[in-house]
mmCIF file of N, CA and C in Angstrom:
data_model
loop_
_atom_site.group_PDB
_atom_site.id
_atom_site.type_symbol
_atom_site.label_atom_id
_atom_site.label_comp_id
_atom_site.label_asym_id
_atom_site.label_seq_id
_atom_site.Cartn_x
_atom_site.Cartn_y
_atom_site.Cartn_z
ATOM 1 N N UNK J 1 -19.152 10.412 -8.859
ATOM 2 C CA UNK J 1 -18.704 9.727 -7.694
ATOM 3 C C UNK J 1 -20.043 9.358 -6.894
ATOM 4 N N UNK J 2 -20.932 10.322 -6.711
ATOM 5 C CA UNK J 2 -22.062 10.073 -5.903
ATOM 6 C C UNK J 2 -22.869 8.916 -6.347
ATOM 7 N N UNK J 3 -23.147 8.858 -7.759
ATOM 8 C CA UNK J 3 -23.879 7.729 -8.372
ATOM 9 C C UNK J 3 -23.037 6.407 -8.071
ATOM 10 N N UNK J 4 -21.826 6.395 -8.156
ATOM 11 C CA UNK J 4 -21.111 5.141 -7.804
ATOM 12 C C UNK J 4 -21.291 4.760 -6.377
ATOM 13 N N UNK J 5 -21.199 5.679 -5.475
ATOM 14 C CA UNK J 5 -21.455 5.462 -4.107
ATOM 15 C C UNK J 5 -22.905 4.816 -3.862
ATOM 16 N N UNK J 6 -23.916 5.426 -4.451
ATOM 17 C CA UNK J 6 -25.223 4.995 -4.294
ATOM 18 C C UNK J 6 -25.438 3.572 -4.766
ATOM 19 N N UNK J 7 -24.875 3.341 -6.004
ATOM 20 C CA UNK J 7 -24.944 1.952 -6.574
ATOM 21 C C UNK J 7 -24.152 0.923 -5.614
ATOM 22 N N UNK J 8 -23.106 1.375 -5.200
ATOM 23 C CA UNK J 8 -22.333 0.443 -4.337
ATOM 24 C C UNK J 8 -23.003 0.138 -3.065
ATOM 25 N N UNK J 9 -23.764 1.198 -2.439
ATOM 26 C CA UNK J 9 -24.417 0.847 -1.261
ATOM 27 C C UNK J 9 -25.645 -0.080 -1.526
ATOM 28 N N UNK J 10 -26.254 0.043 -2.679
ATOM 29 C CA UNK J 10 -27.330 -0.829 -3.079
ATOM 30 C C UNK J 10 -26.918 -2.205 -3.155
ATOM 31 N N UNK J 11 -25.725 -2.468 -3.739
ATOM 32 C CA UNK J 11 -25.206 -3.716 -4.055
ATOM 33 C C UNK J 11 -24.533 -4.421 -2.697
ATOM 34 N N UNK J 12 -23.816 -3.525 -2.024
ATOM 35 C CA UNK J 12 -23.186 -4.115 -0.927
ATOM 36 C C UNK J 12 -23.063 -2.990 0.212
ATOM 37 N N UNK J 13 -24.113 -2.761 0.957
ATOM 38 C CA UNK J 13 -24.135 -1.683 2.065
ATOM 39 C C UNK J 13 -22.958 -1.843 2.988
ATOM 40 N N UNK J 14 -22.741 -3.010 3.437
ATOM 41 C CA UNK J 14 -21.670 -3.300 4.448
ATOM 42 C C UNK J 14 -20.236 -3.056 3.851
ATOM 43 N N UNK J 15 -20.001 -3.417 2.668
ATOM 44 C CA UNK J 15 -18.674 -3.169 2.040
ATOM 45 C C UNK J 15 -18.552 -1.694 1.779
ATOM 46 N N UNK J 16 -19.580 -1.060 1.311
ATOM 47 C CA UNK J 16 -19.519 0.439 1.114
ATOM 48 C C UNK J 16 -19.182 1.188 2.473
ATOM 49 N N UNK J 17 -19.763 0.699 3.513
ATOM 50 C CA UNK J 17 -19.655 1.491 4.827
ATOM 51 C C UNK J 17 -18.202 1.167 5.251
ATOM 52 N N UNK J 18 -17.621 0.044 4.949
ATOM 53 C CA UNK J 18 -16.190 -0.235 5.403
ATOM 54 C C UNK J 18 -15.364 0.579 4.547
ATOM 55 N N UNK J 19 -15.547 0.781 3.217
ATOM 56 C CA UNK J 19 -14.599 1.420 2.380
ATOM 57 C C UNK J 19 -14.838 2.919 2.172
ATOM 58 N N UNK J 20 -16.047 3.239 1.655
ATOM 59 C CA UNK J 20 -16.281 4.615 1.378
ATOM 60 C C UNK J 20 -16.459 5.624 2.476
ATOM 61 N N UNK J 21 -17.186 5.245 3.539
ATOM 62 C CA UNK J 21 -17.393 6.156 4.591
ATOM 63 C C UNK J 21 -15.988 6.487 5.281
ATOM 64 N N UNK J 22 -15.229 5.458 5.557
ATOM 65 C CA UNK J 22 -13.852 5.952 6.196
ATOM 66 C C UNK J 22 -12.978 6.883 5.221
ATOM 67 N N UNK J 23 -13.066 6.548 3.884
ATOM 68 C CA UNK J 23 -12.349 7.414 2.925
ATOM 69 C C UNK J 23 -12.854 8.762 2.902
ATOM 70 N N UNK J 24 -14.235 8.940 2.934
ATOM 71 C CA UNK J 24 -14.833 10.292 2.979
ATOM 72 C C UNK J 24 -14.517 10.980 4.278
ATOM 73 N N UNK J 25 -14.577 10.145 5.418
ATOM 74 C CA UNK J 25 -14.230 10.786 6.680
ATOM 75 C C UNK J 25 -12.728 11.358 6.732
ATOM 76 N N UNK J 26 -11.894 10.717 6.054
ATOM 77 C CA UNK J 26 -10.491 11.038 6.052
ATOM 78 C C UNK J 26 -10.381 12.358 5.207
ATOM 79 N N UNK J 27 -11.284 12.555 4.309
ATOM 80 C CA UNK J 27 -11.249 13.780 3.475
ATOM 81 C C UNK J 27 -11.520 14.964 4.271
ATOM 82 N N UNK J 28 -12.147 14.841 5.430
ATOM 83 C CA UNK J 28 -12.589 15.970 6.305
ATOM 84 C C UNK J 28 -11.331 16.569 6.912
ATOM 85 N N UNK J 29 -10.252 15.873 6.782
ATOM 86 C CA UNK J 29 -8.973 16.382 7.305
ATOM 87 C C UNK J 29 -8.006 16.981 6.282
ATOM 88 N N UNK J 30 -8.571 16.978 5.052
ATOM 89 C CA UNK J 30 -7.757 17.546 3.894
ATOM 90 C C UNK J 30 -7.502 19.035 4.148
ATOM 91 N N UNK J 31 -6.341 19.382 3.513
ATOM 92 C CA UNK J 31 -5.905 20.864 3.667
ATOM 93 C C UNK J 31 -6.815 21.768 2.776
ATOM 94 N N UNK J 32 -7.501 21.156 1.770
ATOM 95 C CA UNK J 32 -8.301 21.905 0.817
ATOM 96 C C UNK J 32 -9.673 21.969 1.322
ATOM 97 N N UNK J 33 -10.297 23.134 1.440
ATOM 98 C CA UNK J 33 -11.589 23.458 1.947
ATOM 99 C C UNK J 33 -12.716 22.814 1.070
ATOM 100 N N UNK J 34 -12.490 22.815 -0.244
ATOM 101 C CA UNK J 34 -13.401 22.266 -1.272
ATOM 102 C C UNK J 34 -13.510 20.779 -1.034
ATOM 103 N N UNK J 35 -12.380 20.054 -0.731
ATOM 104 C CA UNK J 35 -12.480 18.594 -0.446
ATOM 105 C C UNK J 35 -13.360 18.332 0.773
ATOM 106 N N UNK J 36 -12.967 19.102 1.786
ATOM 107 C CA UNK J 36 -13.680 18.879 3.092
ATOM 108 C C UNK J 36 -15.268 19.108 2.829
ATOM 109 N N UNK J 37 -15.513 20.183 2.225
ATOM 110 C CA UNK J 37 -16.864 20.626 1.940
ATOM 111 C C UNK J 37 -17.659 19.561 1.133
ATOM 112 N N UNK J 38 -16.975 19.081 0.094
ATOM 113 C CA UNK J 38 -17.624 17.980 -0.757
ATOM 114 C C UNK J 38 -17.781 16.633 0.015
ATOM 115 N N UNK J 39 -16.774 16.336 0.790
ATOM 116 C CA UNK J 39 -16.933 15.108 1.581
ATOM 117 C C UNK J 39 -18.117 15.194 2.530
ATOM 118 N N UNK J 40 -18.335 16.359 3.122
ATOM 119 C CA UNK J 40 -19.489 16.531 4.038
ATOM 120 C C UNK J 40 -20.802 16.337 3.203
ATOM 121 N N UNK J 41 -20.861 16.916 2.085
ATOM 122 C CA UNK J 41 -22.035 16.983 1.263
ATOM 123 C C UNK J 41 -22.384 15.418 0.878
ATOM 124 N N UNK J 42 -21.383 14.661 0.521
ATOM 125 C CA UNK J 42 -21.567 13.299 0.124
ATOM 126 C C UNK J 42 -22.021 12.518 1.445
ATOM 127 N N UNK J 43 -21.223 12.645 2.478
ATOM 128 C CA UNK J 43 -21.504 11.853 3.696
ATOM 129 C C UNK J 43 -22.944 12.222 4.170
ATOM 130 N N UNK J 44 -23.446 13.455 3.930
ATOM 131 C CA UNK J 44 -24.837 13.701 4.441
ATOM 132 C C UNK J 44 -25.856 12.939 3.682
ATOM 133 N N UNK J 45 -25.521 12.554 2.455
ATOM 134 C CA UNK J 45 -26.487 11.601 1.682
ATOM 135 C C UNK J 45 -26.465 10.218 2.272
ATOM 136 N N UNK J 46 -25.585 9.893 3.017
ATOM 137 C CA UNK J 46 -25.530 8.531 3.557
ATOM 138 C C UNK J 46 -25.520 8.529 5.103
ATOM 139 N N UNK J 47 -26.054 9.560 5.717
ATOM 140 C CA UNK J 47 -25.999 9.697 7.161
ATOM 141 C C UNK J 47 -26.823 8.644 7.867
ATOM 142 N N UNK J 48 -27.754 8.054 7.171
ATOM 143 C CA UNK J 48 -28.529 7.012 7.747
ATOM 144 C C UNK J 48 -27.792 5.662 7.936
ATOM 145 N N UNK J 49 -26.697 5.506 7.342
ATOM 146 C CA UNK J 49 -25.939 4.262 7.297
ATOM 147 C C UNK J 49 -25.073 4.119 8.643
ATOM 148 N N UNK J 50 -24.669 5.135 9.043
ATOM 149 C CA UNK J 50 -23.886 5.175 10.376
ATOM 150 C C UNK J 50 -24.060 6.427 11.177
ATOM 151 N N UNK J 51 -25.324 6.668 11.665
ATOM 152 C CA UNK J 51 -25.718 8.006 12.163
ATOM 153 C C UNK J 51 -24.799 8.364 13.348
ATOM 154 N N UNK J 52 -24.391 7.568 14.161
ATOM 155 C CA UNK J 52 -23.601 7.883 15.436
ATOM 156 C C UNK J 52 -22.238 8.507 14.900
ATOM 157 N N UNK J 53 -21.555 7.873 14.047
ATOM 158 C CA UNK J 53 -20.238 8.358 13.641
ATOM 159 C C UNK J 53 -20.442 9.561 12.697
ATOM 160 N N UNK J 54 -21.411 9.612 11.842
ATOM 161 C CA UNK J 54 -21.733 10.790 11.081
ATOM 162 C C UNK J 54 -21.908 11.963 11.893
ATOM 163 N N UNK J 55 -22.725 11.857 13.009
ATOM 164 C CA UNK J 55 -23.107 12.862 13.810
ATOM 165 C C UNK J 55 -21.699 13.557 14.474
ATOM 166 N N UNK J 56 -20.803 12.666 14.836
ATOM 167 C CA UNK J 56 -19.533 13.119 15.323
ATOM 168 C C UNK J 56 -18.771 13.862 14.361
ATOM 169 N N UNK J 57 -18.796 13.336 13.146
ATOM 170 C CA UNK J 57 -17.964 13.996 11.974
ATOM 171 C C UNK J 57 -18.654 15.332 11.705
ATOM 172 N N UNK J 58 -19.979 15.417 11.626
ATOM 173 C CA UNK J 58 -20.535 16.608 11.297
ATOM 174 C C UNK J 58 -20.389 17.689 12.465
ATOM 175 N N UNK J 59 -20.494 17.336 13.648
ATOM 176 C CA UNK J 59 -20.345 18.321 14.713
ATOM 177 C C UNK J 59 -18.888 18.812 14.803
ATOM 178 N N UNK J 60 -17.931 17.908 14.516
ATOM 179 C CA UNK J 60 -16.626 18.295 14.462
ATOM 180 C C UNK J 60 -16.323 19.348 13.360
ATOM 181 N N UNK J 61 -17.053 19.148 12.241
ATOM 182 C CA UNK J 61 -16.797 20.042 11.036
ATOM 183 C C UNK J 61 -17.380 21.333 11.408
ATOM 184 N N UNK J 62 -18.226 21.510 12.362
ATOM 185 C CA UNK J 62 -18.785 22.855 12.634
ATOM 186 C C UNK J 62 -17.715 23.792 13.216
ATOM 187 N N UNK J 63 -16.534 23.194 13.671
ATOM 188 C CA UNK J 63 -15.424 23.954 14.153
ATOM 189 C C UNK J 63 -14.401 24.277 13.111
ATOM 190 N N UNK J 64 -14.617 23.801 11.866
ATOM 191 C CA UNK J 64 -13.699 24.016 10.749
ATOM 192 C C UNK J 64 -13.412 25.452 10.610
ATOM 193 N N UNK J 65 -12.186 25.869 10.146
ATOM 194 C CA UNK J 65 -11.738 27.283 9.916
ATOM 195 C C UNK J 65 -12.486 27.849 8.603
ATOM 196 N N UNK J 66 -13.070 26.914 7.787
ATOM 197 C CA UNK J 66 -13.738 27.439 6.539
ATOM 198 C C UNK J 66 -15.251 27.654 6.826
ATOM 199 N N UNK J 67 -15.706 28.805 6.511
ATOM 200 C CA UNK J 67 -17.157 29.056 6.651
ATOM 201 C C UNK J 67 -17.910 28.118 5.740
ATOM 202 N N UNK J 68 -17.435 27.769 4.655
ATOM 203 C CA UNK J 68 -18.072 26.911 3.707
ATOM 204 C C UNK J 68 -18.242 25.489 4.204
ATOM 205 N N UNK J 69 -17.266 24.953 4.856
ATOM 206 C CA UNK J 69 -17.283 23.733 5.497
ATOM 207 C C UNK J 69 -18.180 23.776 6.693
ATOM 208 N N UNK J 70 -18.228 24.755 7.470
ATOM 209 C CA UNK J 70 -19.180 24.904 8.561
ATOM 210 C C UNK J 70 -20.584 24.985 8.101
ATOM 211 N N UNK J 71 -20.829 25.670 7.034
ATOM 212 C CA UNK J 71 -22.066 25.723 6.450
ATOM 213 C C UNK J 71 -22.585 24.348 5.984
ATOM 214 N N UNK J 72 -21.613 23.647 5.331
ATOM 215 C CA UNK J 72 -22.048 22.237 4.867
ATOM 216 C C UNK J 72 -22.241 21.290 6.052
ATOM 217 N N UNK J 73 -21.567 21.464 7.189
ATOM 218 C CA UNK J 73 -21.863 20.713 8.401
ATOM 219 C C UNK J 73 -23.226 21.062 8.957
ATOM 220 N N UNK J 74 -23.541 22.240 8.979
ATOM 221 C CA UNK J 74 -24.904 22.750 9.487
ATOM 222 C C UNK J 74 -25.912 22.109 8.637
ATOM 223 N N UNK J 75 -25.866 22.167 7.349
ATOM 224 C CA UNK J 75 -26.806 21.605 6.420
ATOM 225 C C UNK J 75 -26.954 20.062 6.593
ATOM 226 N N UNK J 76 -25.829 19.387 6.853
ATOM 227 C CA UNK J 76 -25.838 18.013 7.157
ATOM 228 C C UNK J 76 -26.528 17.674 8.485
ATOM 229 N N UNK J 77 -26.253 18.463 9.461
ATOM 230 C CA UNK J 77 -26.934 18.210 10.734
ATOM 231 C C UNK J 77 -28.431 18.515 10.640
ATOM 232 N N UNK J 78 -28.785 19.543 9.830
ATOM 233 C CA UNK J 78 -30.235 19.854 9.666
ATOM 234 C C UNK J 78 -30.971 18.673 8.923
ATOM 235 N N UNK J 79 -30.224 18.040 7.993
ATOM 236 C CA UNK J 79 -30.902 16.811 7.215
ATOM 237 C C UNK J 79 -31.174 15.748 8.224
ATOM 238 N N UNK J 80 -30.397 15.507 9.108
ATOM 239 C CA UNK J 80 -30.657 14.420 10.130
ATOM 240 C C UNK J 80 -31.383 14.889 11.305
ATOM 241 N N UNK J 81 -31.821 16.142 11.292
ATOM 242 C CA UNK J 81 -32.681 16.634 12.461
ATOM 243 C C UNK J 81 -31.888 16.800 13.722
ATOM 244 N N UNK J 82 -30.691 17.026 13.614
ATOM 245 C CA UNK J 82 -29.820 17.268 14.883
ATOM 246 C C UNK J 82 -29.526 18.746 15.135
ATOM 247 N N UNK J 83 -29.938 19.548 14.309
ATOM 248 C CA UNK J 83 -29.755 20.955 14.454
ATOM 249 C C UNK J 83 -30.729 21.818 13.784
ATOM 250 N N UNK J 84 -31.130 22.918 14.349
ATOM 251 C CA UNK J 84 -31.955 23.868 13.550
ATOM 252 C C UNK J 84 -31.108 25.022 13.362
ATOM 253 N N UNK J 85 -31.354 25.818 12.128
ATOM 254 C CA UNK J 85 -30.496 26.977 11.899
ATOM 255 C C UNK J 85 -30.225 27.872 12.924
ATOM 256 N N UNK J 86 -31.194 28.201 13.890
ATOM 257 C CA UNK J 86 -30.906 29.128 14.903
ATOM 258 C C UNK J 86 -29.961 28.567 16.050
ATOM 259 N N UNK J 87 -29.601 27.343 16.065
ATOM 260 C CA UNK J 87 -28.652 26.722 16.951
ATOM 261 C C UNK J 87 -27.238 27.214 16.708
ATOM 262 N N UNK J 88 -26.953 27.604 15.446
ATOM 263 C CA UNK J 88 -25.563 27.931 14.949
ATOM 264 C C UNK J 88 -25.355 29.470 15.230
ATOM 265 N N UNK J 89 -26.370 30.180 15.327
ATOM 266 C CA UNK J 89 -26.153 31.697 15.414
ATOM 267 C C UNK J 89 -25.614 31.978 16.766
#
């Protein structure tokens, strides 16, 4: 899926932002923690496309009930330079 996302962004960045990013953001509300975690991991690869909304999503995920999702959110924020590991402790 990640390869398809990258190819789609290269072909049509605007179309990908309208379709894929909202779909991935909706996955952050899924009842399965692995879906939420994987959605964060993919979103972090494209955080440069919509940094303001990504930042909101990543910060919201810091409050997730799953430690794995919270860790993924921390890593995503680290990638975009919005958090350092000691901020979470």
